[in-house]
Amino acid sequence: MSHLLTLQTRQRLTPDTQAYTFTRPEGLSFAPGEATELSLLREGWRDKGRPFTFTSLPDAPEIQFVIKSYDDHDGVTRQMASLSSGEMALVTEPFGALQDQGPGTFLAAGAGITPFLAILRNRAAGQRLDGSRLIYTNKTTSDIILRDELSAMPGLTTHFTVTDEEDAPVETARIDKDWLADRLEDVSGRFYLCGPPGFVDAMRDALRSLGASGDQIQTEDGW
């Protein structure tokens, strides 16, 4: 079943990332971390759906997506960057991606933060973030999505790092096994990973080498 959405607002969060707020159609429900396939109702684009994660709270009156646009090719994300209020999109029934399985450490790189947003927002709304930690890395400070909101979430410990910026207001470091070993008191909790495939693979390998078991680690592909 498809649902019709109408764009209400488009807000720029970073140079290449925007928050898109749509009307919420009756009958559309989702769990934090779930995704949908979104298609634009522009000529030539209706059959080019792409998966995006819901970033709004599951009981919010509107639907929100936070989407990074890529200008190196004329794809859906580039088209979305020029959407105007009143334009429409179709979304499919939600499907499983990352699931909230309790407090843990969230490791994200770049746009990999987006599947975590609904989970973290939902936990913050219910005052259930104690014992959770966010480790979020980007190339530069200007690439950090919703840094102020994430920093202000009560109970969430945050670590922001950048790799390509000197004298940054956050730590300049590349996340690896040694970096994690210096900051994780233990590896007995749950770990959520999302970002480019190379980042996810490296974090999974690092956590396993530090003693985490496979069933402690959750990714979008389920392992």
Phi, psi and omega in degrees: 000136178255154179234140181266128179243148175240128182291130175262305181220158176225118185239128180281129180254322175221175180306331183233015182230136180226156174259127182248120180251123183244159169298153180257117180285151178295136176093356179267119178226153182206161175258150177306130182100345180282160183235174176215163172263121184252133177236139178273141178269048173255150181303127178088359185240353186297329182263018182242054180292148178225149182280135174221148181269137172296134179247355177276165175293149184296338179252014180290152180286346177237167175254132179234143170232141171250117191228131174271132180264142180243117185269001182283352174204159183273079181251189183298318183294326177291322177296320182297329182297345179248011179297144177248154177305136181098342176289155188243158177217158175248140174232149178274177172298141180301152176224160185292138171226248173278144179239145176285109179246025176111176180303151179179194178255124180258119179248120184226150173229130177057229180291357176295350176289335191298320178294341180274341190299312181295323179296311182293319179296320180294319178292322179296319180297329180263010181053049184235034181260355178303134181088003179253151182222140175246125172245115190228118183242145179217174177287313181224167180299323182294345179274349184289121183273124174056042180302314183297316180297314182295320180296330185272356182291119183295129178095345182266122173275128185242141172230115177251132177227156173231156183250337189239028183219121176273155179055038179281156177286355173239176183292135173264110184195154173258126183287123177213188183301314182295320179298315180295318182299327180286341188242343178266121180297323176202176180238040182269351184268196180261146181234133177246127184239136173202137180160194176303150183307320180297321178294313181299315179298317181294319180292320178299314180296319181296315181295320179294321180290338177273356174114359178286143178270162182300325183282356173275345190252127179239134176229174180297330181272003170089004179212000000 
